[in-house]
Every structure is written in structure tokens, then in C-alpha cells.
Amino acid sequence: MKNIKSHFEMHERFRNGIFLLLVILFLGGLAFFFYPVEEKEYHLTELENYQKEIDSLKLEEEIKRQERKKVSFNPNFISDYKGYILGMSVEELDRLHAYRKKGLWITSAKDFQKVTQVSDSLLNAMTPLFLFPEWSVKSRNLRTVSTHRIKKDLNSVSAEELIGTCKIPDFIAERIIKYRDKLQGFLADEQLEEVYGLYKWQRENILKLYTVKQKKTVQKINVNKATVEELLTVPYFDFETAIQIREFIEENKSISELGELRGIEGFDRFKINRIALYLYAD
């Protein structure tokens, strides 16, 4: 009987070829597995070094920028570049330049904010650097002293006086006195704006004759540490608002300035300016 060969029996050369192919595939797999890792590690290290260099350059530029900002300057002569360094927007700079083209002068930090409409936080950062001409400081001080002496105290005026001297309707005069009592005395002339029904021209007439002179001493509250009960002592807050503020601060850990409370619905610049009479952030 003839020997029948198995279907799986291979020629020796074919078997060697398959073995060689398997060896090549195995070595190729090893090379593919190990080589890219080393290459990736190399690229990652290189990228980290580049990032460190970039961070170093940014830090150096920021230090230079902060040093340039520390130089005192006359706010009447702020160039586009100086404004950029200080953090002013194009619109704020345009308002300043338009005001100066009329031949008008900035004589105080309050004037500067009124003209440019910069934020409170930016104004606070810039004010220590303002350097006004001596003549404007003297003129401003003299004008402030003289008008302050002539005007009577808004916190002691009666409703009858308002009716007689400012031609204010009796019900509006009574409303002003009631609101003043609610606040336990005005802390700033601007609080007159909050009296319902008092027209702008009426308010201006009142402030020509009266201003806040004697005001109560207010112990400002650190909003970051204030309890709900302490926040309720601020005339502008109800219970719901106090809760919102407390929750907002707890979520954000703390705030560095009152302007951050604008993140709460209903808090605008007007309200922030008012509560700044009673609160501070630290």
C-alpha cells in the first residue's frame, strides 16, 4: 500500500518561509510598540520645556507691565498706549479724548470716572497714580469747602423746609423724610435718587441747597464673612437677597471686590455702588 501524505504536510522550503515571515512580523510589532513611546516621551518633554519658556516670558512681560503702571501720571494726558497698559477699553479712551478736545479738564478721580465710565475696580487701581496740576487741586478744594459751608445738612432738613425752599410737593417731601428715616440717615447725596417719584430737576434743586454733612458712623461689614443676619442690616437687602449673597460667596469661596456680586441676578452697577456704603470685600 502506498503511503498517503497528510493534507497538512508542507514542503520544507515553504515551512521555512512561513517561519521567517512570523519572525519578521514579531520583530516589527516589537519595534512599533517600543519606538513610538520613546518618541512621544521625547516630544512631551520638548513641549514642556517650550511651555516653561513661554510662561517665563509672560511673567517677565507682566512684571514690566506692572512696573510701568506704577508711574504717576496726569489723567488728562493718557495716550492710547498708556490706556492699554492701564487696562482701559477703546470706548473709555475715546470718551476721555473727546472730553479733552472740548477744552475741558479732569480735576478729580470722580470726574475721571464720570467722563470715561471706567469700572469701580479699575478706578480704585488707578486713583493712587493720578497726579493733578496744583492749580486744579487748589481750585477743587476751594470750591468744595465754599459750597459745603453754604449748604445745609440734608439729614436735618424737615419736610416743611423742603416744601418752602425747594418748592417740593408736600407728599414728596414727606416721602424723602420717611426714606431718610428708613436708612437711618443718608450716607451720600446720591441716595436721593432712590426716592420714588422725585424728579431729577427736583433732586438737583434740593442738592443746590442741601448736602449730607452729619451722618451716622457705619461699621462696614466684610461681605465674605457676613452672616445672613448681618447682611439683613443693610437697608437694600431683604431675606431672599441675603440668602443669595451668602450662597454665591460659599460657591465661589470668597470675592475680592463687591463688583463680583453682579453675578447674582438683579445686581447692577447702581446697586453695587449703594451697598458699598455698608459693605466691603476682603
Coordinates of C-alpha atoms in Angstrom, one line a residue:
M1 CA 0.0 0.0 0.0
K2 CA 1.2 3.4 -0.9
N3 CA 1.9 5.9 1.9
I4 CA -0.8 8.6 1.8
K5 CA 0.6 12.1 2.7
S6 CA -1.3 14.3 5.2
H7 CA -3.1 17.3 3.7
F8 CA -1.2 19.4 6.3
E9 CA 2.3 18.2 5.3
M10 CA 4.3 21.2 4.0
H11 CA 7.4 21.4 1.8
E12 CA 10.4 22.2 3.9
R13 CA 11.2 25.5 2.0
F14 CA 7.6 26.6 2.3
R15 CA 7.7 25.9 6.1
N16 CA 10.9 27.9 6.4
G17 CA 9.3 30.8 4.6
I18 CA 6.4 30.9 6.9
F19 CA 8.7 30.8 9.9
L20 CA 10.7 33.7 8.6
L21 CA 7.6 35.7 8.0
L22 CA 6.4 35.2 11.5
V23 CA 9.8 36.3 12.9
I24 CA 9.7 39.5 10.8
L25 CA 6.1 40.2 11.9
F26 CA 7.1 39.7 15.6
L27 CA 10.1 41.9 15.4
G28 CA 8.1 44.6 13.5
G29 CA 5.5 44.5 16.3
L30 CA 8.1 45.0 18.9
A31 CA 9.6 47.9 17.1
F32 CA 6.2 49.5 16.6
F33 CA 5.3 49.0 20.3
F34 CA 8.5 50.4 21.8
Y35 CA 9.8 53.1 19.4
P36 CA 6.7 55.5 19.4
V37 CA 6.7 55.6 23.2
E38 CA 10.2 56.9 23.3
E39 CA 9.4 59.4 20.5
K40 CA 6.3 60.5 22.4
E41 CA 8.2 60.9 25.6
Y42 CA 10.8 63.0 23.7
H43 CA 8.1 65.2 22.2
L44 CA 6.3 65.6 25.5
T45 CA 9.5 66.7 27.3
E46 CA 10.2 69.2 24.5
L47 CA 6.7 70.7 24.7
E48 CA 7.0 71.1 28.5
N49 CA 10.3 73.0 28.0
Y50 CA 8.7 75.2 25.4
Q51 CA 5.7 75.9 27.8
K52 CA 8.1 76.8 30.6
E53 CA 9.9 79.3 28.3
I54 CA 6.6 80.8 27.3
D55 CA 5.4 81.1 30.9
S56 CA 8.7 82.7 31.9
L57 CA 8.3 85.3 29.1
K58 CA 4.7 86.1 30.1
L59 CA 5.7 86.5 33.7
E60 CA 8.6 88.9 32.7
E61 CA 6.2 90.9 30.5
E62 CA 3.6 91.1 33.3
I63 CA 6.2 92.4 35.8
K64 CA 7.3 95.0 33.3
R65 CA 3.7 96.0 32.7
Q66 CA 3.0 96.3 36.4
E67 CA 6.1 98.5 36.8
R68 CA 5.0 100.8 34.0
K69 CA 1.6 101.1 35.7
K70 CA 3.2 102.3 39.0
V71 CA 4.4 105.6 37.4
S72 CA 2.3 108.6 38.4
F73 CA 0.6 110.5 35.6
N74 CA -1.8 113.3 34.8
P75 CA -5.1 111.6 33.8
N76 CA -5.8 114.5 31.3
F77 CA -3.0 113.2 29.1
I78 CA -3.5 109.5 28.7
S79 CA -2.3 108.1 25.3
D80 CA -3.8 105.1 23.7
Y81 CA -0.7 103.1 24.7
K82 CA -0.9 104.3 28.3
G83 CA -4.6 103.5 28.4
Y84 CA -3.9 100.0 27.1
I85 CA -1.3 99.4 29.8
L86 CA -3.7 100.6 32.5
G87 CA -6.4 98.3 31.2
M88 CA -8.8 100.9 29.7
S89 CA -11.1 100.0 26.8
V90 CA -11.1 101.8 23.5
E91 CA -14.5 103.3 24.3
E92 CA -13.3 104.7 27.6
L93 CA -10.3 106.3 26.0
D94 CA -12.4 107.8 23.2
R95 CA -14.7 109.4 25.8
L96 CA -11.7 110.9 27.6
H97 CA -10.1 112.3 24.4
A98 CA -13.5 113.7 23.2
Y99 CA -13.9 115.5 26.6
R100 CA -10.4 117.0 26.4
K101 CA -10.9 118.1 22.8
K102 CA -13.6 120.4 24.1
G103 CA -11.0 122.2 26.2
L104 CA -12.3 120.6 29.5
W105 CA -10.1 119.3 32.3
I106 CA -10.3 116.3 34.6
T107 CA -9.8 117.6 38.2
S108 CA -10.6 114.6 40.3
A109 CA -11.0 110.9 40.3
K110 CA -14.7 111.3 40.4
D111 CA -14.6 113.5 37.2
F112 CA -12.4 110.8 35.6
Q113 CA -15.0 108.1 36.2
K114 CA -17.9 110.3 35.2
V115 CA -16.3 111.1 31.8
T116 CA -14.7 107.7 31.0
Q117 CA -17.2 105.4 32.7
V118 CA -14.5 103.1 33.9
S119 CA -15.4 100.4 36.5
D120 CA -15.0 101.0 40.2
S121 CA -12.3 98.4 40.4
L122 CA -10.2 100.0 37.7
L123 CA -10.7 103.4 39.1
N124 CA -9.6 102.2 42.6
A125 CA -6.4 100.8 41.0
M126 CA -5.7 104.0 39.0
T127 CA -6.5 106.7 41.6
P128 CA -3.3 106.4 43.7
L129 CA -1.4 107.1 40.4
F130 CA -3.3 110.2 39.5
L131 CA -1.2 113.4 39.6
F132 CA -3.3 116.5 39.1
P133 CA -1.8 120.0 38.4
E134 CA -1.5 122.1 41.6
W135 CA -3.9 124.8 40.3
S136 CA -6.7 122.2 39.7
V137 CA -6.3 120.7 43.2
K138 CA -6.5 124.2 44.9
S139 CA -9.4 125.2 42.8
R140 CA -11.3 122.0 43.6
N141 CA -10.6 122.2 47.3
L142 CA -11.7 125.8 47.4
R143 CA -14.9 125.1 45.5
T144 CA -15.7 122.1 47.7
V145 CA -15.2 124.0 51.0
S146 CA -17.2 127.0 50.0
T147 CA -20.2 125.1 48.7
H148 CA -20.1 122.7 51.7
R149 CA -20.2 125.6 54.1
I150 CA -23.2 127.3 52.4
K151 CA -25.3 124.2 52.1
K152 CA -27.4 122.9 55.0
D153 CA -27.5 119.3 56.2
L154 CA -29.7 117.0 54.3
N155 CA -30.0 114.8 57.3
S156 CA -31.6 117.5 59.5
V157 CA -33.8 119.3 57.0
S158 CA -37.6 119.0 57.7
A159 CA -40.4 118.3 55.2
E160 CA -41.6 121.9 55.7
E161 CA -38.2 123.3 54.7
L162 CA -38.1 121.2 51.6
I163 CA -41.6 122.4 50.6
G164 CA -40.8 126.0 51.3
T165 CA -37.2 126.3 49.9
C166 CA -37.2 123.8 47.1
K167 CA -40.9 124.0 46.0
I168 CA -41.3 120.3 46.5
P169 CA -44.9 118.9 46.8
D170 CA -45.8 118.0 50.4
F171 CA -46.2 114.3 49.7
I172 CA -42.8 114.1 48.0
A173 CA -41.2 116.0 50.9
E174 CA -42.8 113.6 53.4
R175 CA -41.6 110.6 51.3
I176 CA -38.0 111.9 51.4
I177 CA -38.1 112.2 55.2
K178 CA -39.6 108.7 55.6
Y179 CA -36.9 107.2 53.3
R180 CA -34.2 109.0 55.2
D181 CA -35.6 107.5 58.4
K182 CA -35.7 104.1 56.9
L183 CA -32.0 104.4 56.0
Q184 CA -31.3 105.8 59.5
G185 CA -29.9 108.9 57.7
F186 CA -28.4 109.5 54.3
L187 CA -24.8 108.5 53.8
A188 CA -24.4 110.1 50.4
D189 CA -26.3 112.7 48.4
E190 CA -26.8 110.1 45.6
Q191 CA -29.3 108.2 47.8
L192 CA -31.9 110.9 47.0
E193 CA -32.1 109.2 43.6
E194 CA -33.8 106.3 45.3
V195 CA -36.8 108.3 46.5
Y196 CA -39.8 107.2 44.4
G197 CA -41.5 110.0 42.4
L198 CA -38.7 112.5 42.9
Y199 CA -37.8 114.0 39.6
K200 CA -34.3 114.8 38.5
W201 CA -34.8 118.6 38.5
Q202 CA -36.4 118.4 41.9
R203 CA -33.4 116.5 43.2
E204 CA -31.0 118.9 41.7
N205 CA -32.8 121.8 43.3
I206 CA -32.6 120.1 46.7
L207 CA -28.8 119.5 46.3
K208 CA -28.2 123.1 45.5
L209 CA -29.2 124.0 49.0
Y210 CA -28.6 120.8 51.0
T211 CA -25.9 118.1 51.3
V212 CA -25.0 115.2 53.6
K213 CA -22.9 116.8 56.4
Q214 CA -23.7 114.9 59.6
K215 CA -24.0 111.2 59.0
K216 CA -24.0 108.2 61.3
T217 CA -20.9 106.2 61.7
V218 CA -21.3 102.9 59.7
Q219 CA -19.3 99.9 60.7
K220 CA -18.8 98.3 57.3
I221 CA -19.3 94.6 57.1
N222 CA -16.9 92.2 55.4
V223 CA -19.2 90.5 52.9
N224 CA -17.1 87.4 52.8
K225 CA -17.6 86.7 56.5
A226 CA -21.1 88.2 56.9
T227 CA -23.9 86.0 58.2
V228 CA -27.4 86.3 56.8
E229 CA -28.4 88.2 59.9
E230 CA -25.6 90.7 59.4
L231 CA -26.5 91.2 55.7
L232 CA -30.1 92.0 56.7
T233 CA -28.8 95.1 58.5
V234 CA -28.0 96.6 55.0
P235 CA -31.1 98.7 54.0
Y236 CA -31.0 97.4 50.5
F237 CA -31.3 93.7 51.3
D238 CA -34.3 91.5 52.1
F239 CA -34.1 87.9 53.4
E240 CA -34.0 86.4 49.9
T241 CA -31.2 88.7 48.7
A242 CA -29.2 88.0 51.9
I243 CA -29.5 84.2 51.2
Q244 CA -28.5 84.7 47.5
I245 CA -25.3 86.6 48.6
R246 CA -24.4 84.0 51.2
E247 CA -24.8 81.1 48.7
F248 CA -22.9 83.0 46.0
I249 CA -19.9 83.6 48.2
E250 CA -19.9 80.0 49.5
E251 CA -19.9 78.7 45.9
N252 CA -17.0 81.0 44.9
K253 CA -15.2 80.6 48.3
S254 CA -14.8 84.4 48.5
I255 CA -14.8 87.6 46.4
S256 CA -12.1 90.2 46.1
E257 CA -14.4 93.1 45.2
L258 CA -18.1 93.9 45.5
G259 CA -18.4 94.2 41.7
E260 CA -18.3 90.4 41.6
L261 CA -21.8 90.3 43.1
R262 CA -23.0 91.3 39.6
G263 CA -23.0 87.5 39.0
I264 CA -26.2 87.5 41.1
E265 CA -29.4 88.3 39.1
G266 CA -30.6 91.8 39.8
F267 CA -27.3 93.2 41.0
D268 CA -26.2 96.0 38.7
R269 CA -23.6 98.8 39.0
F270 CA -26.2 101.1 40.7
K271 CA -26.9 98.6 43.4
I272 CA -23.2 97.8 43.9
N273 CA -22.4 101.4 44.4
R274 CA -25.1 101.7 47.1
I275 CA -24.2 98.6 49.1
A276 CA -20.5 99.8 49.1
L277 CA -21.6 102.3 51.7
Y278 CA -22.3 99.4 54.1
L279 CA -20.1 96.5 52.9
Y280 CA -16.6 95.8 51.7
A281 CA -14.8 92.7 50.3
D282 CA -11.6 91.4 51.8

